[in-house]
């Protein structure tokens, strides 16, 4: 019996089929756990506790995906469909629970400097790279570390997970109540522009940033979902952002930001 046939039985409530399918997929979960850990620097040996945690995360994701019943055999083999979800769950676990903790003091100082320049000085990755005398790729890596710096997640709606489309707004990481209100309004006014995009553009941006009802996906997950190469995902994101910005001029969001800027300028004298 194939994995796909077992999946259909699981969806019909057959617990024996579930246990059989899980037994077949244990090695896949273990292999993904090892590969994900290696990407976080565990090239020689992986702590047993960490490997167990990753496998547990993978198992939870497997159960959730099987329970959802959202697999379509036209999407390919069951294992191919499951892979990005399992890997994404483990990657997010490592990103949340290791990330900064695995850094030495010198590296941590670099992370803080890069994120301070990005979040409070509003510098681009290229500008940070120049100032810190590192590559742009390295600057992007430092900026991307999951730290406890004030997050734009504080600005999203109560019933919405993921990170807002922070890259579309020039005011990032403001800590004042005024800035929080400003950016909440920006996100509300951005939504109609987002909804006017094509289905593909909405999927690309929605899954990239995890907003407006879309599940946040890694680049690998998004590539498999949209049948795009890594380079194709990057190009699709740029194209979608371009289409969004074409709708920005003259919009309510544009007018709101201009009024806010003028009022602030007048207040400062």
Short mmCIF file of C-alpha atoms in Angstrom, two decimals:
data_model
loop_
_atom_site.label_atom_id
_atom_site.label_comp_id
_atom_site.label_asym_id
_atom_site.label_seq_id
_atom_site.Cartn_x
_atom_site.Cartn_y
_atom_site.Cartn_z
CA UNK A 1 0.00 0.00 0.00
CA UNK A 2 1.38 3.41 -0.96
CA UNK A 3 1.75 6.38 1.37
CA UNK A 4 -0.96 8.13 -0.58
CA UNK A 5 -3.38 5.23 -0.04
CA UNK A 6 -2.57 5.21 3.66
CA UNK A 7 -3.20 8.96 3.77
CA UNK A 8 -6.70 8.47 2.37
CA UNK A 9 -7.41 5.88 5.06
CA UNK A 10 -6.08 8.21 7.76
CA UNK A 11 -8.45 10.92 6.53
CA UNK A 12 -11.27 8.39 6.85
CA UNK A 13 -10.40 7.89 10.53
CA UNK A 14 -8.33 4.69 10.33
CA UNK A 15 -5.89 4.88 13.29
CA UNK A 16 -4.05 1.73 12.23
CA UNK A 17 -3.29 3.41 8.91
CA UNK A 18 -2.00 6.44 10.82
CA UNK A 19 0.43 4.36 12.87
CA UNK A 20 1.62 2.56 9.75
CA UNK A 21 2.13 5.81 7.87
CA UNK A 22 3.91 7.41 10.82
CA UNK A 23 6.25 4.42 11.04
CA UNK A 24 7.14 4.87 7.38
CA UNK A 25 7.80 8.58 7.80
CA UNK A 26 9.92 8.42 10.96
CA UNK A 27 13.15 8.17 8.98
CA UNK A 28 12.12 11.14 6.83
CA UNK A 29 11.46 13.23 9.96
CA UNK A 30 14.81 12.19 11.43
CA UNK A 31 16.67 13.02 8.21
CA UNK A 32 15.05 16.47 7.97
CA UNK A 33 15.90 17.11 11.64
CA UNK A 34 19.58 16.32 11.04
CA UNK A 35 19.73 18.41 7.88
CA UNK A 36 18.07 21.39 9.56
CA UNK A 37 20.42 21.20 12.56
CA UNK A 38 23.43 21.16 10.23
CA UNK A 39 22.22 24.38 8.66
CA UNK A 40 22.44 25.95 12.12
CA UNK A 41 26.10 25.00 12.52
CA UNK A 42 25.91 21.48 13.97
CA UNK A 43 28.19 20.00 11.32
CA UNK A 44 30.07 17.48 13.48
CA UNK A 45 27.66 16.16 16.07
CA UNK A 46 24.09 17.02 17.00
CA UNK A 47 23.10 16.96 20.71
CA UNK A 48 20.66 14.12 21.33
CA UNK A 49 18.23 16.39 23.18
CA UNK A 50 18.16 18.85 20.29
CA UNK A 51 17.57 16.06 17.78
CA UNK A 52 14.71 14.73 19.90
CA UNK A 53 13.16 18.21 20.09
CA UNK A 54 13.37 18.64 16.32
CA UNK A 55 11.85 15.23 15.69
CA UNK A 56 9.05 16.05 18.14
CA UNK A 57 8.35 19.29 16.25
CA UNK A 58 8.34 17.35 12.99
CA UNK A 59 5.94 14.77 14.40
CA UNK A 60 3.57 17.50 15.60
CA UNK A 61 3.63 19.12 12.19
CA UNK A 62 2.98 15.76 10.53
CA UNK A 63 -0.07 15.17 12.75
CA UNK A 64 -1.41 18.64 12.02
CA UNK A 65 -0.96 18.22 8.27
CA UNK A 66 -2.62 14.81 8.25
CA UNK A 67 -5.48 16.15 10.36
CA UNK A 68 -6.00 19.08 8.01
CA UNK A 69 -6.74 16.78 5.07
CA UNK A 70 -5.40 19.42 2.69
CA UNK A 71 -3.11 17.17 0.65
CA UNK A 72 -4.02 16.77 -3.02
CA UNK A 73 -2.39 13.91 -4.91
CA UNK A 74 -2.12 16.16 -7.96
CA UNK A 75 0.51 18.11 -5.99
CA UNK A 76 2.87 15.15 -6.17
CA UNK A 77 3.97 12.51 -3.68
CA UNK A 78 2.86 12.84 -0.07
CA UNK A 79 6.48 13.02 1.14
CA UNK A 80 7.26 15.81 -1.34
CA UNK A 81 4.24 17.77 -0.11
CA UNK A 82 5.11 17.23 3.55
CA UNK A 83 8.81 18.10 3.31
CA UNK A 84 8.63 21.93 3.33
CA UNK A 85 6.12 21.94 6.19
CA UNK A 86 8.25 19.62 8.35
CA UNK A 87 11.45 21.49 7.57
CA UNK A 88 9.81 24.88 8.08
CA UNK A 89 8.49 23.85 11.52
CA UNK A 90 11.94 22.65 12.62
CA UNK A 91 13.69 25.69 11.17
CA UNK A 92 11.38 28.06 13.04
CA UNK A 93 11.96 26.09 16.25
CA UNK A 94 15.72 26.50 15.91
CA UNK A 95 15.40 30.13 14.91
CA UNK A 96 13.30 30.85 17.99
CA UNK A 97 15.10 28.69 20.55
CA UNK A 98 18.72 28.85 19.41
CA UNK A 99 19.51 31.77 17.11
CA UNK A 100 21.03 34.36 19.39
CA UNK A 101 21.82 31.96 22.25
CA UNK A 102 24.34 30.15 20.06
CA UNK A 103 26.31 33.32 19.37
CA UNK A 104 29.50 34.34 21.14
CA UNK A 105 29.82 37.80 22.69
CA UNK A 106 31.54 39.36 19.66
CA UNK A 107 28.95 38.04 17.23
CA UNK A 108 26.14 39.16 19.52
CA UNK A 109 27.55 42.70 19.50
CA UNK A 110 27.52 42.64 15.69
CA UNK A 111 23.88 41.50 15.71
CA UNK A 112 22.90 44.32 18.07
CA UNK A 113 24.78 46.91 16.02
CA UNK A 114 23.26 45.76 12.73
CA UNK A 115 19.74 45.59 14.14
CA UNK A 116 20.08 48.99 15.84
CA UNK A 117 21.13 50.54 12.52
CA UNK A 118 18.31 48.77 10.69
CA UNK A 119 15.48 49.30 13.18
CA UNK A 120 16.23 52.71 14.67
CA UNK A 121 18.46 54.44 12.11
CA UNK A 122 16.40 53.11 9.17
CA UNK A 123 19.51 51.99 7.27
CA UNK A 124 19.31 49.49 4.43
CA UNK A 125 21.26 46.23 4.45
CA UNK A 126 23.65 47.71 1.87
CA UNK A 127 24.30 50.79 4.03
CA UNK A 128 24.85 48.64 7.11
CA UNK A 129 27.27 46.44 5.18
CA UNK A 130 29.30 49.49 4.18
CA UNK A 131 29.35 50.96 7.69
CA UNK A 132 30.28 47.67 9.38
CA UNK A 133 32.69 46.67 6.59
CA UNK A 134 30.97 43.36 5.94
CA UNK A 135 29.19 41.85 2.94
CA UNK A 136 25.55 42.67 2.25
CA UNK A 137 24.70 38.98 2.74
CA UNK A 138 26.32 39.04 6.18
CA UNK A 139 24.44 42.23 7.06
CA UNK A 140 21.14 40.61 6.09
CA UNK A 141 22.00 37.57 8.22
CA UNK A 142 22.72 39.73 11.28
CA UNK A 143 19.52 41.73 10.80
CA UNK A 144 17.50 38.53 10.51
CA UNK A 145 18.45 37.05 13.89
CA UNK A 146 15.48 36.53 16.19
CA UNK A 147 16.25 38.85 19.12
CA UNK A 148 14.06 40.63 21.64
CA UNK A 149 14.32 43.93 19.79
CA UNK A 150 10.89 45.61 19.65
CA UNK A 151 9.02 43.66 17.01
CA UNK A 152 6.59 44.89 14.40
CA UNK A 153 4.43 41.97 15.53
CA UNK A 154 3.24 44.35 18.26
CA UNK A 155 1.47 46.32 15.54
CA UNK A 156 -0.66 43.59 14.01
CA UNK A 157 -4.31 42.92 14.68
CA UNK A 158 -5.13 40.77 17.68
CA UNK A 159 -6.50 37.91 15.58
CA UNK A 160 -3.70 37.90 13.02
CA UNK A 161 -0.39 36.08 13.34
CA UNK A 162 2.90 36.59 11.52
CA UNK A 163 4.85 39.75 10.82
CA UNK A 164 3.27 42.79 9.12
CA UNK A 165 4.57 44.01 5.79
CA UNK A 166 7.20 46.05 7.58
CA UNK A 167 9.40 46.40 4.53
CA UNK A 168 6.67 48.36 2.77
CA UNK A 169 6.65 51.03 5.48
CA UNK A 170 9.51 53.43 5.96
CA UNK A 171 8.93 53.89 9.70
CA UNK A 172 10.23 50.70 11.29
CA UNK A 173 10.46 49.82 14.98
CA UNK A 174 9.24 53.16 16.43
CA UNK A 175 8.64 52.70 20.14
CA UNK A 176 6.25 55.62 20.80
CA UNK A 177 2.49 55.18 21.08
CA UNK A 178 2.13 57.69 18.24
CA UNK A 179 4.23 55.56 15.90
CA UNK A 180 2.33 52.40 16.86
CA UNK A 181 -1.00 54.03 15.99
CA UNK A 182 0.49 55.47 12.79
CA UNK A 183 1.67 52.10 11.57
CA UNK A 184 -1.54 50.31 12.54
CA UNK A 185 -3.44 52.76 10.35
CA UNK A 186 -0.88 52.19 7.57
CA UNK A 187 -1.49 48.45 7.68
CA UNK A 188 -5.26 48.96 7.53
CA UNK A 189 -4.97 51.28 4.54
CA UNK A 190 -2.49 48.95 2.86
CA UNK A 191 -4.92 46.02 2.87
CA UNK A 192 -7.18 47.27 0.03
CA UNK A 193 -4.09 47.78 -2.14
CA UNK A 194 -2.94 44.27 -1.26
CA UNK A 195 -6.36 42.80 -2.10
CA UNK A 196 -6.31 44.46 -5.52
CA UNK A 197 -3.23 42.45 -6.56
CA UNK A 198 -3.43 39.29 -8.65
CA UNK A 199 -3.93 35.99 -6.83
CA UNK A 200 -0.29 35.06 -7.44
CA UNK A 201 1.06 38.37 -6.12
CA UNK A 202 -1.18 38.10 -3.04
CA UNK A 203 0.05 34.58 -2.42
CA UNK A 204 3.71 35.55 -2.82
CA UNK A 205 3.54 38.59 -0.51
CA UNK A 206 1.00 37.12 1.90
CA UNK A 207 3.03 33.96 2.48
CA UNK A 208 6.31 35.90 2.60
CA UNK A 209 5.19 38.17 5.42
CA UNK A 210 2.43 36.07 6.98
CA UNK A 211 -0.26 38.76 6.81
CA UNK A 212 -3.90 39.27 5.88
CA UNK A 213 -4.86 35.65 6.56
CA UNK A 214 -1.87 34.00 4.84
CA UNK A 215 0.38 31.52 6.62
CA UNK A 216 4.00 32.70 6.78
CA UNK A 217 6.24 30.36 4.77
CA UNK A 218 9.98 30.06 4.36
CA UNK A 219 11.49 30.65 0.92
CA UNK A 220 11.79 26.88 0.42
CA UNK A 221 8.15 26.29 1.38
CA UNK A 222 6.98 29.11 -0.86
CA UNK A 223 9.05 27.80 -3.76
CA UNK A 224 7.52 24.34 -3.50
CA UNK A 225 4.01 25.75 -3.15
CA UNK A 226 4.37 28.03 -6.17
CA UNK A 227 6.64 25.66 -8.14
CA UNK A 228 9.45 28.24 -8.24
CA UNK A 229 13.22 28.00 -7.90
CA UNK A 230 14.91 30.07 -5.13
CA UNK A 231 15.81 32.66 -7.76
CA UNK A 232 12.25 32.53 -9.05
CA UNK A 233 10.88 33.25 -5.56
CA UNK A 234 13.14 36.31 -5.27
CA UNK A 235 12.06 37.61 -8.68
CA UNK A 236 8.38 36.95 -7.91
CA UNK A 237 8.65 38.91 -4.65
CA UNK A 238 10.28 41.87 -6.39
CA UNK A 239 7.61 41.83 -9.09
CA UNK A 240 4.78 41.63 -6.55
CA UNK A 241 6.23 44.52 -4.53
CA UNK A 242 6.57 46.56 -7.72
CA UNK A 243 2.91 45.92 -8.56
CA UNK A 244 1.92 46.94 -5.03
CA UNK A 245 3.90 50.16 -5.18
CA UNK A 246 2.27 51.00 -8.53
CA UNK A 247 -1.04 51.15 -6.63
CA UNK A 248 0.41 53.29 -3.84
CA UNK A 249 0.57 56.71 -5.52
CA UNK A 250 -2.61 58.69 -4.84
CA UNK A 251 -4.04 56.00 -2.56
CA UNK A 252 -5.53 56.63 0.89
CA UNK A 253 -2.34 55.17 2.36
CA UNK A 254 -0.24 57.66 0.39
CA UNK A 255 -2.39 60.59 1.52
CA UNK A 256 -2.36 59.42 5.16
CA UNK A 257 1.42 59.20 5.23
CA UNK A 258 1.81 62.62 3.62
CA UNK A 259 -0.58 64.25 6.10
CA UNK A 260 1.17 62.57 9.02
CA UNK A 261 4.54 63.78 7.75
CA UNK A 262 3.30 67.37 7.32
CA UNK A 263 1.72 67.45 10.78
CA UNK A 264 4.89 66.10 12.37
CA UNK A 265 6.97 68.69 10.53
CA UNK A 266 4.68 71.50 11.73
CA UNK A 267 4.80 70.26 15.33
CA UNK A 268 8.60 70.20 15.29
CA UNK A 269 8.53 73.80 14.06
#
